[in-house]
CSV table of C-alpha atoms and ligand atoms in Angstrom, one decimal:
chain,number,residue,atom,x,y,z
A,1,MET,CA,-89.4,105.6,-165.2
A,2,LYS,CA,-89.8,103.5,-162.1
A,3,GLU,CA,-91.9,101.0,-164.1
A,4,ARG,CA,-89.4,100.9,-166.9
A,5,LEU,CA,-86.6,100.2,-164.4
A,6,GLU,CA,-88.6,97.5,-162.7
A,7,ALA,CA,-89.5,95.9,-166.0
A,8,LEU,CA,-85.9,96.1,-167.2
A,9,LYS,CA,-84.7,94.5,-163.9
A,10,ALA,CA,-87.2,91.6,-164.3
A,11,GLU,CA,-86.3,91.0,-167.9
A,12,ALA,CA,-82.6,91.2,-167.4
A,13,THR,CA,-82.7,88.9,-164.4
A,14,ARG,CA,-84.6,86.3,-166.4
A,15,GLU,CA,-82.2,86.6,-169.3
A,16,ILE,CA,-79.1,86.3,-167.2
A,17,GLU,CA,-80.5,83.3,-165.3
A,18,GLY,CA,-81.4,81.6,-168.6
A,19,ALA,CA,-78.0,82.2,-170.2
A,20,GLY,CA,-76.3,78.9,-171.0
A,21,ALA,CA,-72.9,80.1,-172.2
A,22,LEU,CA,-70.4,82.8,-171.6
A,23,GLU,CA,-70.9,84.3,-175.0
A,24,LYS,CA,-74.6,84.7,-174.4
A,25,LEU,CA,-73.9,86.3,-171.0
A,26,GLU,CA,-71.6,88.9,-172.7
A,27,SER,CA,-74.3,89.8,-175.2
A,28,ILE,CA,-76.8,90.3,-172.4
A,29,ARG,CA,-74.3,92.6,-170.7
A,30,VAL,CA,-73.9,94.7,-173.9
A,31,LYS,CA,-77.6,94.7,-174.4
A,32,TYR,CA,-78.2,96.4,-171.0
A,33,PHE,CA,-74.9,98.1,-170.0
A,34,GLY,CA,-73.2,98.7,-173.4
A,35,LYS,CA,-73.0,102.2,-174.9
A,36,LYS,CA,-76.3,101.7,-176.7
A,37,GLY,CA,-77.6,99.5,-173.9
A,38,GLU,CA,-81.1,99.8,-172.4
A,39,MET,CA,-79.8,100.7,-168.9
A,40,THR,CA,-77.5,103.2,-170.3
A,41,ALA,CA,-80.3,104.9,-172.2
A,42,ILE,CA,-82.4,105.1,-169.0
A,43,LEU,CA,-79.6,106.6,-167.0
A,44,ARG,CA,-79.0,109.1,-169.8
A,45,GLY,CA,-82.7,110.1,-169.6
A,46,MET,CA,-82.2,111.0,-165.9
A,47,GLY,CA,-81.4,114.6,-166.8
A,48,LYS,CA,-85.0,115.2,-167.9
A,49,LEU,CA,-86.4,114.3,-164.5
A,50,SER,CA,-87.6,116.8,-161.9
A,51,LYS,CA,-85.3,117.7,-159.1
A,52,GLU,CA,-87.4,115.7,-156.6
A,53,GLU,CA,-87.5,112.6,-158.7
A,54,ARG,CA,-83.9,112.6,-159.8
A,55,PRO,CA,-82.2,111.4,-156.6
A,56,LEU,CA,-84.9,108.7,-156.1
A,57,MET,CA,-84.6,107.3,-159.5
A,58,GLY,CA,-80.8,107.7,-159.4
A,59,ALA,CA,-80.6,105.6,-156.2
A,60,MET,CA,-83.0,103.0,-157.7
A,61,SER,CA,-81.2,102.7,-160.9
A,62,ASN,CA,-77.9,102.4,-159.1
A,63,ALA,CA,-79.3,99.6,-156.9
A,64,ILE,CA,-80.6,97.8,-159.9
A,65,ARG,CA,-77.4,98.2,-161.8
A,66,GLU,CA,-75.4,96.8,-158.9
A,67,GLU,CA,-77.8,94.0,-158.4
A,68,LEU,CA,-77.7,93.0,-162.1
A,69,GLU,CA,-73.9,93.4,-162.2
A,70,LYS,CA,-73.6,91.1,-159.2
A,71,LEU,CA,-75.9,88.6,-161.0
A,72,LEU,CA,-73.8,88.8,-164.1
A,73,THR,CA,-70.6,88.1,-162.2
A,74,GLU,CA,-72.1,85.2,-160.3
A,75,LYS,CA,-73.5,83.7,-163.5
A,76,GLN,CA,-70.1,84.2,-165.2
A,77,GLU,CA,-68.4,82.3,-162.4
A,78,ALA,CA,-70.9,79.6,-162.5
A,79,LEU,CA,-70.6,79.2,-166.3
A,80,LYS,CA,-66.8,79.2,-166.1
A,81,ALA,CA,-66.9,76.4,-163.4
A,82,LYS,CA,-69.4,74.4,-165.5
A,83,GLY,CA,-67.1,74.8,-168.5
A,84,MET,CA,-64.1,73.5,-166.5
A,85,ASP,CA,-66.2,70.5,-165.3
A,86,GLU,CA,-67.2,69.7,-168.8
A,87,LYS,CA,-63.6,70.0,-170.0
A,88,MET,CA,-62.4,67.7,-167.2
A,89,GLU,CA,-65.2,65.2,-168.0
A,90,GLY,CA,-64.3,65.2,-171.7
A,91,GLU,CA,-60.6,64.9,-171.2
A,92,TYR,CA,-60.8,62.3,-168.5
A,93,LEU,CA,-57.7,60.2,-168.3
A,94,ASP,CA,-58.0,56.7,-166.9
A,95,VAL,CA,-54.7,56.2,-165.2
A,96,THR,CA,-55.6,52.6,-164.4
A,97,LEU,CA,-55.8,51.7,-168.1
A,98,SER,CA,-53.0,49.4,-169.3
A,99,ARG,CA,-50.4,51.4,-171.2
A,100,ASP,CA,-48.9,48.2,-172.7
A,101,ILE,CA,-50.6,48.8,-176.0
A,102,ILE,CA,-47.6,49.5,-178.2
A,103,ARG,CA,-45.7,46.3,-178.4
A,104,THR,CA,-42.0,46.6,-179.1
A,105,GLY,CA,-40.2,43.8,-181.0
A,106,HIS,CA,-37.3,41.8,-179.8
A,107,ARG,CA,-34.8,39.3,-181.2
A,108,HIS,CA,-36.0,36.1,-182.7
A,109,PRO,CA,-35.4,33.1,-180.3
A,110,LEU,CA,-32.9,31.7,-182.9
A,111,LEU,CA,-30.9,34.8,-182.9
A,112,GLN,CA,-31.0,35.0,-179.1
A,113,THR,CA,-29.7,31.4,-178.9
A,114,LYS,CA,-27.0,32.1,-181.5
A,115,GLU,CA,-25.8,35.2,-179.5
A,116,GLU,CA,-25.9,33.3,-176.2
A,117,LEU,CA,-23.7,30.5,-177.8
A,118,GLU,CA,-21.3,33.1,-179.2
A,119,ASP,CA,-21.0,34.8,-175.8
A,120,LEU,CA,-20.2,31.6,-174.1
A,121,PHE,CA,-17.5,30.6,-176.6
A,122,VAL,CA,-16.0,34.1,-176.8
A,123,GLU,CA,-15.6,33.9,-173.0
A,124,MET,CA,-13.6,30.7,-173.6
A,125,GLY,CA,-11.3,32.5,-176.0
A,126,PHE,CA,-12.9,31.7,-179.3
A,127,GLN,CA,-13.0,34.1,-182.2
A,128,VAL,CA,-16.3,34.5,-184.1
A,129,VAL,CA,-16.0,34.2,-187.9
A,130,ASP,CA,-18.5,34.5,-190.7
A,131,GLY,CA,-18.7,32.8,-194.1
A,132,PRO,CA,-20.9,32.3,-197.2
A,133,GLU,CA,-24.0,30.1,-197.5
A,134,ILE,CA,-23.0,29.2,-201.0
A,135,ASP,CA,-19.6,27.5,-201.0
A,136,THR,CA,-17.6,25.2,-203.1
A,137,VAL,CA,-18.1,21.5,-203.2
A,138,ALA,CA,-14.4,21.2,-202.2
A,139,ASN,CA,-14.9,23.2,-199.0
A,140,ASN,CA,-18.1,21.4,-198.2
A,141,PHE,CA,-16.9,17.8,-199.0
A,142,ASP,CA,-13.5,17.2,-200.5
A,143,HIS,CA,-11.3,19.2,-198.1
A,144,LEU,CA,-13.4,17.7,-195.2
A,145,ASN,CA,-12.2,14.3,-196.2
A,146,SER,CA,-15.7,13.3,-197.5
A,147,PRO,CA,-15.2,10.6,-200.0
A,148,ALA,CA,-16.7,10.9,-203.5
A,149,ASN,CA,-19.1,8.1,-202.7
A,150,HIS,CA,-20.3,9.6,-199.4
A,151,PRO,CA,-24.2,9.6,-199.3
A,152,THR,CA,-24.5,13.2,-198.2
A,153,ARG,CA,-22.9,14.2,-201.6
A,154,ASP,CA,-25.9,12.7,-203.4
A,155,LEU,CA,-28.1,15.0,-205.6
A,156,THR,CA,-31.1,13.9,-203.5
A,157,ASP,CA,-29.4,15.2,-200.3
A,158,THR,CA,-27.7,18.4,-201.4
A,159,PHE,CA,-28.8,21.5,-203.3
A,160,TYR,CA,-26.2,22.0,-206.1
A,161,ILE,CA,-25.9,25.4,-207.8
A,162,SER,CA,-23.4,24.1,-210.3
A,163,PRO,CA,-21.1,21.0,-210.4
A,164,GLU,CA,-18.6,23.1,-208.2
A,165,HIS,CA,-20.9,25.1,-206.0
A,166,LEU,CA,-23.7,24.2,-203.6
A,167,LEU,CA,-25.8,25.5,-200.7
A,168,ARG,CA,-23.6,24.4,-197.8
A,169,THR,CA,-24.9,21.3,-196.1
A,170,HIS,CA,-23.1,22.2,-192.8
A,171,THR,CA,-21.1,25.0,-191.3
A,172,SER,CA,-18.0,22.7,-191.3
A,173,THR,CA,-17.0,24.5,-194.5
A,174,MET,CA,-15.9,27.2,-192.1
A,175,GLN,CA,-13.3,24.8,-190.6
A,176,ILE,CA,-11.6,24.8,-194.0
A,177,ARG,CA,-11.9,28.5,-194.6
A,178,ALA,CA,-10.6,29.4,-191.1
A,179,MET,CA,-7.6,27.1,-191.2
A,180,LYS,CA,-6.7,28.3,-194.7
A,181,GLU,CA,-7.1,31.9,-193.7
A,182,TYR,CA,-5.5,31.9,-190.2
A,183,GLY,CA,-3.5,28.7,-190.0
A,184,ALA,CA,-2.6,27.1,-186.6
A,185,PRO,CA,-3.1,27.6,-183.8
A,186,LEU,CA,-6.7,28.8,-183.8
A,187,ARG,CA,-10.0,28.8,-181.9
A,188,ILE,CA,-13.1,29.8,-183.9
A,189,VAL,CA,-16.8,29.5,-183.9
A,190,SER,CA,-19.1,30.3,-186.8
A,191,SER,CA,-22.8,30.0,-187.4
A,192,GLY,CA,-25.4,30.4,-190.1
A,193,ARG,CA,-27.8,28.8,-192.4
A,194,VAL,CA,-27.3,25.3,-193.9
A,195,PHE,CA,-29.4,23.5,-196.4
A,196,ARG,CA,-30.3,19.8,-197.0
A,197,TYR,CA,-32.8,18.1,-199.2
A,198,ASP,CA,-35.0,17.1,-196.2
A,199,GLU,CA,-38.7,16.7,-195.9
A,200,VAL,CA,-40.2,19.0,-193.3
A,201,ASP,CA,-41.3,17.3,-190.1
A,202,ASP,CA,-41.3,18.2,-186.4
A,203,THR,CA,-37.5,18.1,-186.2
A,204,HIS,CA,-36.4,18.6,-189.8
A,205,SER,CA,-36.4,21.4,-192.2
A,206,PRO,CA,-34.5,21.9,-195.6
A,207,MET,CA,-33.0,25.1,-194.1
A,208,PHE,CA,-31.8,25.2,-190.6
A,209,HIS,CA,-29.0,26.8,-188.5
A,210,GLN,CA,-25.7,25.4,-187.3
A,211,PHE,CA,-23.1,26.5,-184.9
A,212,GLU,CA,-19.6,25.3,-185.6
A,213,GLY,CA,-16.5,25.3,-183.5
A,214,LEU,CA,-12.9,24.4,-184.2
A,215,VAL,CA,-9.8,24.3,-182.0
A,216,VAL,CA,-6.4,23.6,-183.5
A,217,GLY,CA,-3.2,23.7,-181.3
A,218,LYS,CA,-0.4,21.6,-180.1
A,219,GLY,CA,-1.4,18.5,-178.0
A,220,ILE,CA,-5.1,18.9,-178.4
A,221,THR,CA,-6.9,15.6,-177.7
A,222,LEU,CA,-10.4,14.1,-177.2
A,223,ALA,CA,-10.0,15.0,-173.6
A,224,ASN,CA,-10.0,18.7,-174.5
A,225,LEU,CA,-13.1,18.2,-176.6
A,226,ILE,CA,-15.0,16.5,-173.8
A,227,GLY,CA,-13.8,19.0,-171.2
A,228,SER,CA,-14.7,22.1,-173.3
A,229,LEU,CA,-18.1,20.8,-174.4
A,230,ASN,CA,-19.0,19.7,-170.9
A,231,ILE,CA,-18.3,23.2,-169.6
A,232,PHE,CA,-20.4,24.7,-172.5
A,233,ILE,CA,-23.4,22.3,-172.1
A,234,LYS,CA,-23.6,22.8,-168.3
A,235,GLU,CA,-23.3,26.5,-168.7
A,236,PHE,CA,-25.9,26.6,-171.4
A,237,PHE,CA,-28.5,24.1,-170.2
A,238,GLY,CA,-27.9,23.9,-166.4
A,239,GLU,CA,-25.8,21.9,-164.0
A,240,ASP,CA,-28.1,19.0,-163.3
A,241,LEU,CA,-28.3,17.3,-166.6
A,242,GLU,CA,-26.4,14.4,-167.8
A,243,ILE,CA,-24.3,14.3,-171.0
A,244,ARG,CA,-24.0,11.3,-173.2
A,245,TYR,CA,-21.2,10.8,-175.8
A,246,ARG,CA,-22.1,8.2,-178.4
A,247,PRO,CA,-19.6,6.9,-180.8
A,248,HIS,CA,-20.4,8.1,-184.4
A,249,TYR,CA,-18.8,8.5,-187.8
A,250,PHE,CA,-17.9,11.7,-189.6
A,251,PRO,CA,-15.4,11.7,-192.4
A,252,PHE,CA,-13.6,14.8,-191.1
A,253,THR,CA,-13.1,13.7,-187.5
A,254,GLU,CA,-11.6,10.6,-186.0
A,255,PRO,CA,-12.7,9.5,-183.4
A,256,SER,CA,-16.2,11.0,-183.8
A,257,THR,CA,-19.1,11.3,-181.4
A,258,GLU,CA,-22.6,12.5,-181.2
A,259,ILE,CA,-23.8,14.1,-178.0
A,260,ASP,CA,-27.2,14.1,-176.2
A,261,VAL,CA,-28.3,15.6,-172.9
A,262,THR,CA,-31.0,14.5,-170.5
A,263,CYS,CA,-34.4,15.2,-171.9
A,264,PRO,CA,-35.3,18.6,-170.4
A,265,VAL,CA,-39.0,17.8,-170.4
A,266,CYS,CA,-39.0,14.7,-168.2
A,267,GLY,CA,-35.6,15.1,-166.7
A,268,GLY,CA,-34.6,11.6,-168.0
A,269,GLU,CA,-37.6,9.6,-166.8
A,270,GLY,CA,-38.9,9.0,-170.3
A,271,CYS,CA,-41.8,10.9,-171.9
A,272,ALA,CA,-43.5,11.5,-175.3
A,273,THR,CA,-41.0,14.3,-176.2
A,274,CYS,CA,-38.0,12.0,-175.9
A,275,ASN,CA,-39.8,8.9,-177.3
A,276,PHE,CA,-39.4,7.4,-173.8
A,277,THR,CA,-35.6,7.3,-174.1
A,278,GLY,CA,-34.9,9.9,-171.4
A,279,TRP,CA,-32.5,11.6,-173.8
A,280,SER,CA,-32.9,14.7,-176.0
A,281,MET,CA,-32.6,14.5,-179.7
A,282,GLU,CA,-29.0,14.6,-180.8
A,283,LEU,CA,-27.6,18.0,-180.3
A,284,LEU,CA,-24.0,18.0,-181.3
A,285,GLY,CA,-21.7,16.2,-183.6
A,286,ALA,CA,-18.0,16.4,-182.7
A,287,GLY,CA,-14.7,14.7,-183.0
A,288,VAL,CA,-10.9,15.0,-183.2
A,289,VAL,CA,-9.9,16.7,-186.5
A,290,HIS,CA,-8.9,14.1,-189.1
A,291,PRO,CA,-5.2,14.5,-190.0
A,292,ASN,CA,-6.2,14.6,-193.7
A,293,VAL,CA,-8.3,17.7,-193.0
A,294,LEU,CA,-5.3,19.5,-191.4
A,295,ARG,CA,-3.1,18.5,-194.2
A,296,ASN,CA,-5.7,19.7,-196.8
A,297,CYS,CA,-5.4,23.1,-195.2
A,298,GLY,CA,-1.6,23.2,-195.1
A,299,ILE,CA,-1.3,22.3,-191.3
A,300,ASP,CA,1.2,19.7,-190.3
A,301,PRO,CA,-0.7,16.9,-188.4
A,302,GLU,CA,2.6,15.8,-186.8
A,303,VAL,CA,2.8,19.2,-185.0
A,304,TYR,CA,-0.9,20.2,-184.6
A,305,SER,CA,-4.1,18.5,-183.7
A,306,GLY,CA,-7.5,19.8,-183.0
A,307,PHE,CA,-11.1,19.1,-182.2
A,308,ALA,CA,-14.3,20.3,-183.9
A,309,PHE,CA,-18.0,20.3,-183.1
A,310,GLY,CA,-21.2,21.3,-184.8
A,311,MET,CA,-24.7,21.8,-183.5
A,312,GLY,CA,-28.1,22.7,-184.7
A,313,ILE,CA,-29.0,26.1,-183.3
A,314,ASP,CA,-32.7,25.3,-183.9
A,315,ARG,CA,-32.6,22.1,-182.0
A,316,ILE,CA,-30.6,23.7,-179.2
A,317,ALA,CA,-33.3,26.3,-178.9
A,318,MET,CA,-36.0,23.7,-179.1
A,319,VAL,CA,-34.4,21.7,-176.3
A,320,LYS,CA,-33.7,24.7,-174.2
A,321,TYR,CA,-37.2,26.2,-174.5
A,322,GLY,CA,-39.2,22.9,-174.8
A,323,ILE,CA,-40.4,23.6,-178.4
A,324,LYS,CA,-41.6,20.4,-180.0
A,325,ASN,CA,-42.0,21.6,-183.6
A,326,ILE,CA,-39.2,23.2,-185.6
A,327,ARG,CA,-41.7,24.7,-188.1
A,328,LEU,CA,-42.6,27.3,-185.3
A,329,MET,CA,-39.1,28.7,-185.7
A,330,PHE,CA,-39.7,29.8,-189.3
A,331,GLU,CA,-43.4,30.6,-189.4
A,332,ASN,CA,-42.8,33.8,-187.5
A,333,ASP,CA,-46.2,33.7,-185.9
A,334,ALA,CA,-46.2,36.7,-183.6
A,335,ARG,CA,-48.1,34.8,-180.9
A,336,PHE,CA,-45.2,32.3,-180.8
A,337,LEU,CA,-42.4,34.8,-181.0
A,338,ARG,CA,-43.9,37.1,-178.3
A,339,GLN,CA,-43.2,34.3,-175.7
A,340,PHE,CA,-39.4,34.8,-175.8
B,401,LIG,N1,-21.0,18.9,-189.8
B,401,LIG,C1,-21.5,17.8,-188.9
B,401,LIG,C2,-23.0,17.7,-189.3
B,401,LIG,O1,-23.5,18.6,-189.9
B,401,LIG,C3,-21.3,18.1,-187.5
B,401,LIG,C4,-19.9,18.1,-187.0
B,401,LIG,C5,-19.2,19.2,-187.0
B,401,LIG,C6,-19.3,16.9,-186.7
B,401,LIG,C7,-17.9,19.2,-186.6
B,401,LIG,C8,-18.0,16.9,-186.3
B,401,LIG,C9,-17.3,18.0,-186.2
B,401,LIG,O2,-23.7,16.8,-188.8
């Protein structure tokens, strides 16, 4: 019996030490200490031993059992710890990795510019109104005092849908719509797409965006126009630029002006962007509302007067952000848009 016990101890020790997983360890425990286990069988055979042998063998087998159980527990702990290490290794989380992997979108620079413009004018007491991109020839030209022989009415300049309807060539259609709907006095801004038969180049596109404003009230003069637009321009572009009002012609305003600001790239010194003029490309058209236009909308020009202005949102954004090519605004290249 002594030899059997010693052989069992050696065998079991070897097996326990060689066990690589907890499941293996459990099967070893069952093999020796389970109901049908080898150690259990030996202990059961104890009854057949002589009186002298029994306590000796009993003590020996107890010692071996204790030793093996201790080994088993130790090994179990070791395997558990190893399993935890492996788990930690496998589920390792690098907290220094950039988490900026999911990019969220944001508003297009044109929409941002439009909303900024709206906010500024709403603060000045203007109401925001909206209107259609397809409008009548009357709203686009006739009511705006644009004579039948005006060049912008030409088929090569304007997209006609029918003899009476067209894709609006400017947002000035909204002057007519607003005056007809609300009458005087009023202060509105309106923006949206406009369409012209233009070749695409760095500053032109057959579709672009305009932002229109109209004030009608008693005693409104050119001075109100200049005062309001100066406030707007300085607020939008910054205090230190200069503003230039150039005389111009629009059929629906008299007098009329075009407005430039200091080239934001060179600050007025002259550079390639401003063609060495020191001035931005023209940003706004404006003027005192022509009495005929008021009359066409049922407003008495002897009582009321007004001023109107229109600007290209695309160009405003280009000047503000130093973008040289209008195409970038419509190509929707994510690498470009991400910068805003
Ligand atoms: N509608 C003009 C244009 O498109 C701009 C303008 C608007 C001028 C209002 C005067 C008053 O060029």
